CSV table of C-alpha atoms in Angstrom, one decimal:
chain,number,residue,atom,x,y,z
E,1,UNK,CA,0.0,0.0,0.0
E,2,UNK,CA,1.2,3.2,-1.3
E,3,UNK,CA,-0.4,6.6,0.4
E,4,UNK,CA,1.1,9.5,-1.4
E,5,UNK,CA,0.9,13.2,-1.2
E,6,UNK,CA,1.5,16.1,-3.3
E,7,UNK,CA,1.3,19.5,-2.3
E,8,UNK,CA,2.1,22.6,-5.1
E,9,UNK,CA,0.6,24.1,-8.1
E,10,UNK,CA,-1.8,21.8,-10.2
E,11,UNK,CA,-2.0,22.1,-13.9
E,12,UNK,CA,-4.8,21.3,-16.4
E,13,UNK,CA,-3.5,20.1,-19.5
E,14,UNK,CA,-0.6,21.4,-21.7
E,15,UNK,CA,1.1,25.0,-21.2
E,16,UNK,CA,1.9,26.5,-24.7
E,17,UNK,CA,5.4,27.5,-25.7
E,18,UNK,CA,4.8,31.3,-25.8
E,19,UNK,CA,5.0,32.4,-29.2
E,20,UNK,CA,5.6,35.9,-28.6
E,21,UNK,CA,8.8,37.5,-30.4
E,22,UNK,CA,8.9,40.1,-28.6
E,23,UNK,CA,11.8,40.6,-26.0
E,24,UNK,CA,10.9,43.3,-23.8
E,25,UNK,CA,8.2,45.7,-22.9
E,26,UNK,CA,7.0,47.9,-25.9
E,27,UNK,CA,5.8,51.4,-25.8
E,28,UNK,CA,3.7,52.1,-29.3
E,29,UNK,CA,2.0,55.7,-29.3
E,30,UNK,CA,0.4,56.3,-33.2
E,31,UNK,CA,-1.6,59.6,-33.6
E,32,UNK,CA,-2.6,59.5,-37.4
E,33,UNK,CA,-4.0,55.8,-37.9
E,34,UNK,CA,-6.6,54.4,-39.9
E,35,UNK,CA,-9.1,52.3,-37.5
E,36,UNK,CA,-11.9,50.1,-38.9
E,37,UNK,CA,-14.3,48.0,-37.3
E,38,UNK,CA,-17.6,46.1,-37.4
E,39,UNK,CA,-20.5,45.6,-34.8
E,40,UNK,CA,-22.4,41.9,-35.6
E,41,UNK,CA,-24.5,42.2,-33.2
E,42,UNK,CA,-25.7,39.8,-30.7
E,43,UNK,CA,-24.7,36.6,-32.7
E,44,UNK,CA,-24.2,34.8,-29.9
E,45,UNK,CA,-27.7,35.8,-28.2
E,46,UNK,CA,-25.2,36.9,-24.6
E,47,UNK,CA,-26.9,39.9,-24.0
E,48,UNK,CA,-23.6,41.8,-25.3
E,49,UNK,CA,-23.0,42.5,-29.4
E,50,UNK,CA,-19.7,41.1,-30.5
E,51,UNK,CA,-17.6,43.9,-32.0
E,52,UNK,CA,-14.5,43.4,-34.5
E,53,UNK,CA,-11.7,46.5,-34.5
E,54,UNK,CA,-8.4,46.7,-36.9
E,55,UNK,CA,-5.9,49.4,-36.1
E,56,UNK,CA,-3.6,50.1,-38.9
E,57,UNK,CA,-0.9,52.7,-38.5
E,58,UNK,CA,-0.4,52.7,-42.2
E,59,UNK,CA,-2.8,51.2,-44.9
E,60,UNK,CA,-3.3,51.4,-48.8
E,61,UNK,CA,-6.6,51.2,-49.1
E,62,UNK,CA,-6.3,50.4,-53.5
E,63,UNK,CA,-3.3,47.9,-52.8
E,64,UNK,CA,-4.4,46.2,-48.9
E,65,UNK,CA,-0.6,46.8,-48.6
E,66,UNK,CA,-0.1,47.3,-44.7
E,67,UNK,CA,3.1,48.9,-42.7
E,68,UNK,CA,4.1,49.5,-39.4
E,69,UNK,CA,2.1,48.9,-36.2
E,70,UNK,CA,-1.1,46.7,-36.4
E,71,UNK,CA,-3.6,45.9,-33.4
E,72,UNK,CA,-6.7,43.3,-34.2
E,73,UNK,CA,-9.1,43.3,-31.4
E,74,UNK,CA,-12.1,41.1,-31.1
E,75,UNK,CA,-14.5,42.2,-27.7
E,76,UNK,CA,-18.0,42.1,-26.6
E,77,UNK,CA,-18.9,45.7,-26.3
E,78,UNK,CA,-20.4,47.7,-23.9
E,79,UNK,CA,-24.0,48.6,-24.2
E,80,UNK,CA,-24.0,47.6,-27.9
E,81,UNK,CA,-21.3,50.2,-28.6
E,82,UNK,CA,-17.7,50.0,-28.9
E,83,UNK,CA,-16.4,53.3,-26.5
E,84,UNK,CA,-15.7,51.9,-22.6
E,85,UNK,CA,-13.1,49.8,-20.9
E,86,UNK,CA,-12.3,45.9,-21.5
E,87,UNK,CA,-10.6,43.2,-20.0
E,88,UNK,CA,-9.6,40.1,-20.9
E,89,UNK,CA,-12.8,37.7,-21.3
E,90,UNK,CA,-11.4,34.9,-18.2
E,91,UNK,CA,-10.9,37.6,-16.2
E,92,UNK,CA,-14.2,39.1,-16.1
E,93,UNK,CA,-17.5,38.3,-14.7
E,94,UNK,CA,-19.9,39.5,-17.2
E,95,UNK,CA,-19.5,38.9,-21.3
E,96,UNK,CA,-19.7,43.1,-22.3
E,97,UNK,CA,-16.6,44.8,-21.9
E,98,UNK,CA,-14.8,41.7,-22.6
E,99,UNK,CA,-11.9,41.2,-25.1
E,100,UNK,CA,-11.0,37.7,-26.0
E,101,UNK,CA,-7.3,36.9,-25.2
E,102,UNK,CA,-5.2,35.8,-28.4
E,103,UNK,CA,-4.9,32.6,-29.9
E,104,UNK,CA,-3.6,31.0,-33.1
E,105,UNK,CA,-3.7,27.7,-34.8
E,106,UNK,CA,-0.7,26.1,-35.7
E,107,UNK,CA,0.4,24.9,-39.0
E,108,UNK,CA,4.0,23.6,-38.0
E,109,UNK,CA,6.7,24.6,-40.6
E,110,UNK,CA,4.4,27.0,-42.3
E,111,UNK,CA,3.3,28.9,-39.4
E,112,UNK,CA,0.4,30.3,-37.7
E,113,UNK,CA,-2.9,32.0,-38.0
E,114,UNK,CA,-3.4,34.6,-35.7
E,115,UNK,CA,-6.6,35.2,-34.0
E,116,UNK,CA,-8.5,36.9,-31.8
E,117,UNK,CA,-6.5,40.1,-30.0
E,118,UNK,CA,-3.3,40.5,-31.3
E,119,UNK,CA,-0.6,43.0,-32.1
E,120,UNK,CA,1.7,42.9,-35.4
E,121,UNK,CA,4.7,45.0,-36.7
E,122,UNK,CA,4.7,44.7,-40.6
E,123,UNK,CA,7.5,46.2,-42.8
E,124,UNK,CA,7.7,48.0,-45.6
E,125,UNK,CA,6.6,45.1,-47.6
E,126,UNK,CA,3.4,44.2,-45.5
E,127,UNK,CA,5.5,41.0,-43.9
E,128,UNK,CA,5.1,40.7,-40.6
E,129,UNK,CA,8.6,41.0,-38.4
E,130,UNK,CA,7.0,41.0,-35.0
E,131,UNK,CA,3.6,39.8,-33.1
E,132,UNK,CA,2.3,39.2,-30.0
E,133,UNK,CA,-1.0,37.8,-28.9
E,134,UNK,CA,-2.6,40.1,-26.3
E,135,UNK,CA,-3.4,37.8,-23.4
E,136,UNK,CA,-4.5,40.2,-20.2
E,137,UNK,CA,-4.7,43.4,-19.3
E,138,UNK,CA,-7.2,46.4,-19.9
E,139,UNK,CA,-8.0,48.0,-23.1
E,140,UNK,CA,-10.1,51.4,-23.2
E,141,UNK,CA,-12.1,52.4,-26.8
E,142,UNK,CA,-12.7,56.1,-27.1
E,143,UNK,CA,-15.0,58.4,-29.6
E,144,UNK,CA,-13.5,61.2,-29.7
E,145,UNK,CA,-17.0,63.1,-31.6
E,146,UNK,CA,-15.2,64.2,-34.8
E,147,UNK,CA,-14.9,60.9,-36.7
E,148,UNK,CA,-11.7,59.5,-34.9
E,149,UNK,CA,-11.3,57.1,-32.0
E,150,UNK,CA,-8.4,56.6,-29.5
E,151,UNK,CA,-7.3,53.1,-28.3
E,152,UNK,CA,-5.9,52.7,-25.1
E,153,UNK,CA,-3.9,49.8,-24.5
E,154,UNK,CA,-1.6,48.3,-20.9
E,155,UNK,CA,-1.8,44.5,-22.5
E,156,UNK,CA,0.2,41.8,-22.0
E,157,UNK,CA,1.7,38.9,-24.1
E,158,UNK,CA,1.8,35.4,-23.3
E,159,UNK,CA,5.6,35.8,-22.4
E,160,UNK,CA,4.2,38.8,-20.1
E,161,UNK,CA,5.7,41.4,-22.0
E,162,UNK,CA,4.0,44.8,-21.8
E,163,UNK,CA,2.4,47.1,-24.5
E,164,UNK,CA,1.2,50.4,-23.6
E,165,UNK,CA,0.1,53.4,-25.1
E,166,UNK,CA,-2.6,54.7,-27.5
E,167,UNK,CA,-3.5,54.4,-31.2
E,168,UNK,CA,-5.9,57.5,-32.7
E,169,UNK,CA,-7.4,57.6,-36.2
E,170,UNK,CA,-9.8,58.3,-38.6
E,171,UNK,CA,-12.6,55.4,-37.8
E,172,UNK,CA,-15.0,53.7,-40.5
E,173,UNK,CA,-17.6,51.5,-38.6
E,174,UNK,CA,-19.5,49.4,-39.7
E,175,UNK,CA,-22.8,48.4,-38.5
E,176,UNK,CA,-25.1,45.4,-38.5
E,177,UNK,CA,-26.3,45.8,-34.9
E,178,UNK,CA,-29.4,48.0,-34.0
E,179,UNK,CA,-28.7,51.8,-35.1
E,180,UNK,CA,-25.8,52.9,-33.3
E,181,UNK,CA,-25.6,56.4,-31.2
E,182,UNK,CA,-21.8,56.3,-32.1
E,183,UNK,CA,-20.5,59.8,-33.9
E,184,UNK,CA,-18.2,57.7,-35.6
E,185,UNK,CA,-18.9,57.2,-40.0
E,186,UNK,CA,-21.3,54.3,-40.6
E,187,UNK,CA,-21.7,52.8,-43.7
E,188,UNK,CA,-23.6,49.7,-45.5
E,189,UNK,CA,-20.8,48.1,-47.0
E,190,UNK,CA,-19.6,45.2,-44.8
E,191,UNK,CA,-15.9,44.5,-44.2
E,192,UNK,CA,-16.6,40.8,-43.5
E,193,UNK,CA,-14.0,40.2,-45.8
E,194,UNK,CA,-11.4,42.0,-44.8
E,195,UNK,CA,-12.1,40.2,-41.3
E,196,UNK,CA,-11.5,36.9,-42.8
E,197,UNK,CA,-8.6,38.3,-44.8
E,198,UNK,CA,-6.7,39.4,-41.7
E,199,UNK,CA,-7.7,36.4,-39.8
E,200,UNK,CA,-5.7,33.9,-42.6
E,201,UNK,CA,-2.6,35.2,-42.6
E,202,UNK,CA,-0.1,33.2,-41.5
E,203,UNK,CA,2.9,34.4,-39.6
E,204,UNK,CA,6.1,32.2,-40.1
């Protein structure tokens, strides 16, 4: 008869290997971006409208060709709007003013596909050269009234690197919720293609 006992942490399953490149904390502070973003509604019938935001730092809207900083954010908003304060959706108590931590799927030597919140770098040749899946932290949405948003970020990575600052921009929203109260430009188009677009790339 064997009577054995352990006594420290217990975990479920498998860590992942963070996947993170980055190798410190990173300050990014862009004042003339270009955000876009879509409210679906309540899809998942929650009680909060899922809400999809892309912050580009630089984007050609003829080629798609996309440089510098790049911040994809997918949240349940905040009384069917986008403007409030979020944290990361296993952290909170209540769906709205959740964001859903990053994740990717993993296709060995030919990389992965990012999804959910994440932050890119992209060179002058739209390859990526740095990302980071946002994992904790707060995120704050702001309409500033005149057709711009701010984006408040103190995020971490799953290697618990930090990235703080803000992103402004020109914002394009797009809308298949009830009629939003948002200053920000509608429209009818729907950018459900450049969702799925952004959501296939695959970083090696």
């Amino acid at each position: 008869l064997h009577h054995v006992v352990y006594e420290g942490e217990l975990l479920i399953g498998y860590p992942k290997t963070p996947v993170s490149t980055l190798e410190n904390d990173l300050a990014i502070a862009v004042t003339d971006g270009i955000i876009m973003g879509e409210n679906f509604g309540d899809i998942e019938g929650i009680g909060a409208d899922y809400g999809l935001l892309y912050l580009y730092e630089n984007l050609d809207m003829e080629t798609e060709a996309v440089s510098g900083h790049f911040f994809m954010l997918e949240l349940l908003l905040n009384n069917n709007g986008f403007p409030g304060r979020y944290i990361s959706f296993e952290e909170n108590e209540q769906y709205a003013g959740s964001f859903f931590p990053g994740e990717y799927d993993d296709y060995g030597e030919e990389g992965i596909a990012p999804y959910y919140c994440w932050y890119i770098q992209y060179n002058e040749n739209s390859e990526p050269i740095a990302m980071a899946p946002i994992t904790s932290g707060t995120i704050m949405v702001e309409d500033n009234g005149d057709g711009t948003m701010t984006v408040e970020y103190d995020v971490f990575d799953d290697n618990d690197n930090k990235i703080t600052g803000t992103f402004s921009g020109a914002a394009e929203i797009y809308d298949e919720s009830e009629p939003m109260k948002a200053s920000t430009k509608l429209a009818t188009k729907s950018m459900t293609a450049k969702k799925s677009a952004a959501k296939s790339v695959v970083i090696r």
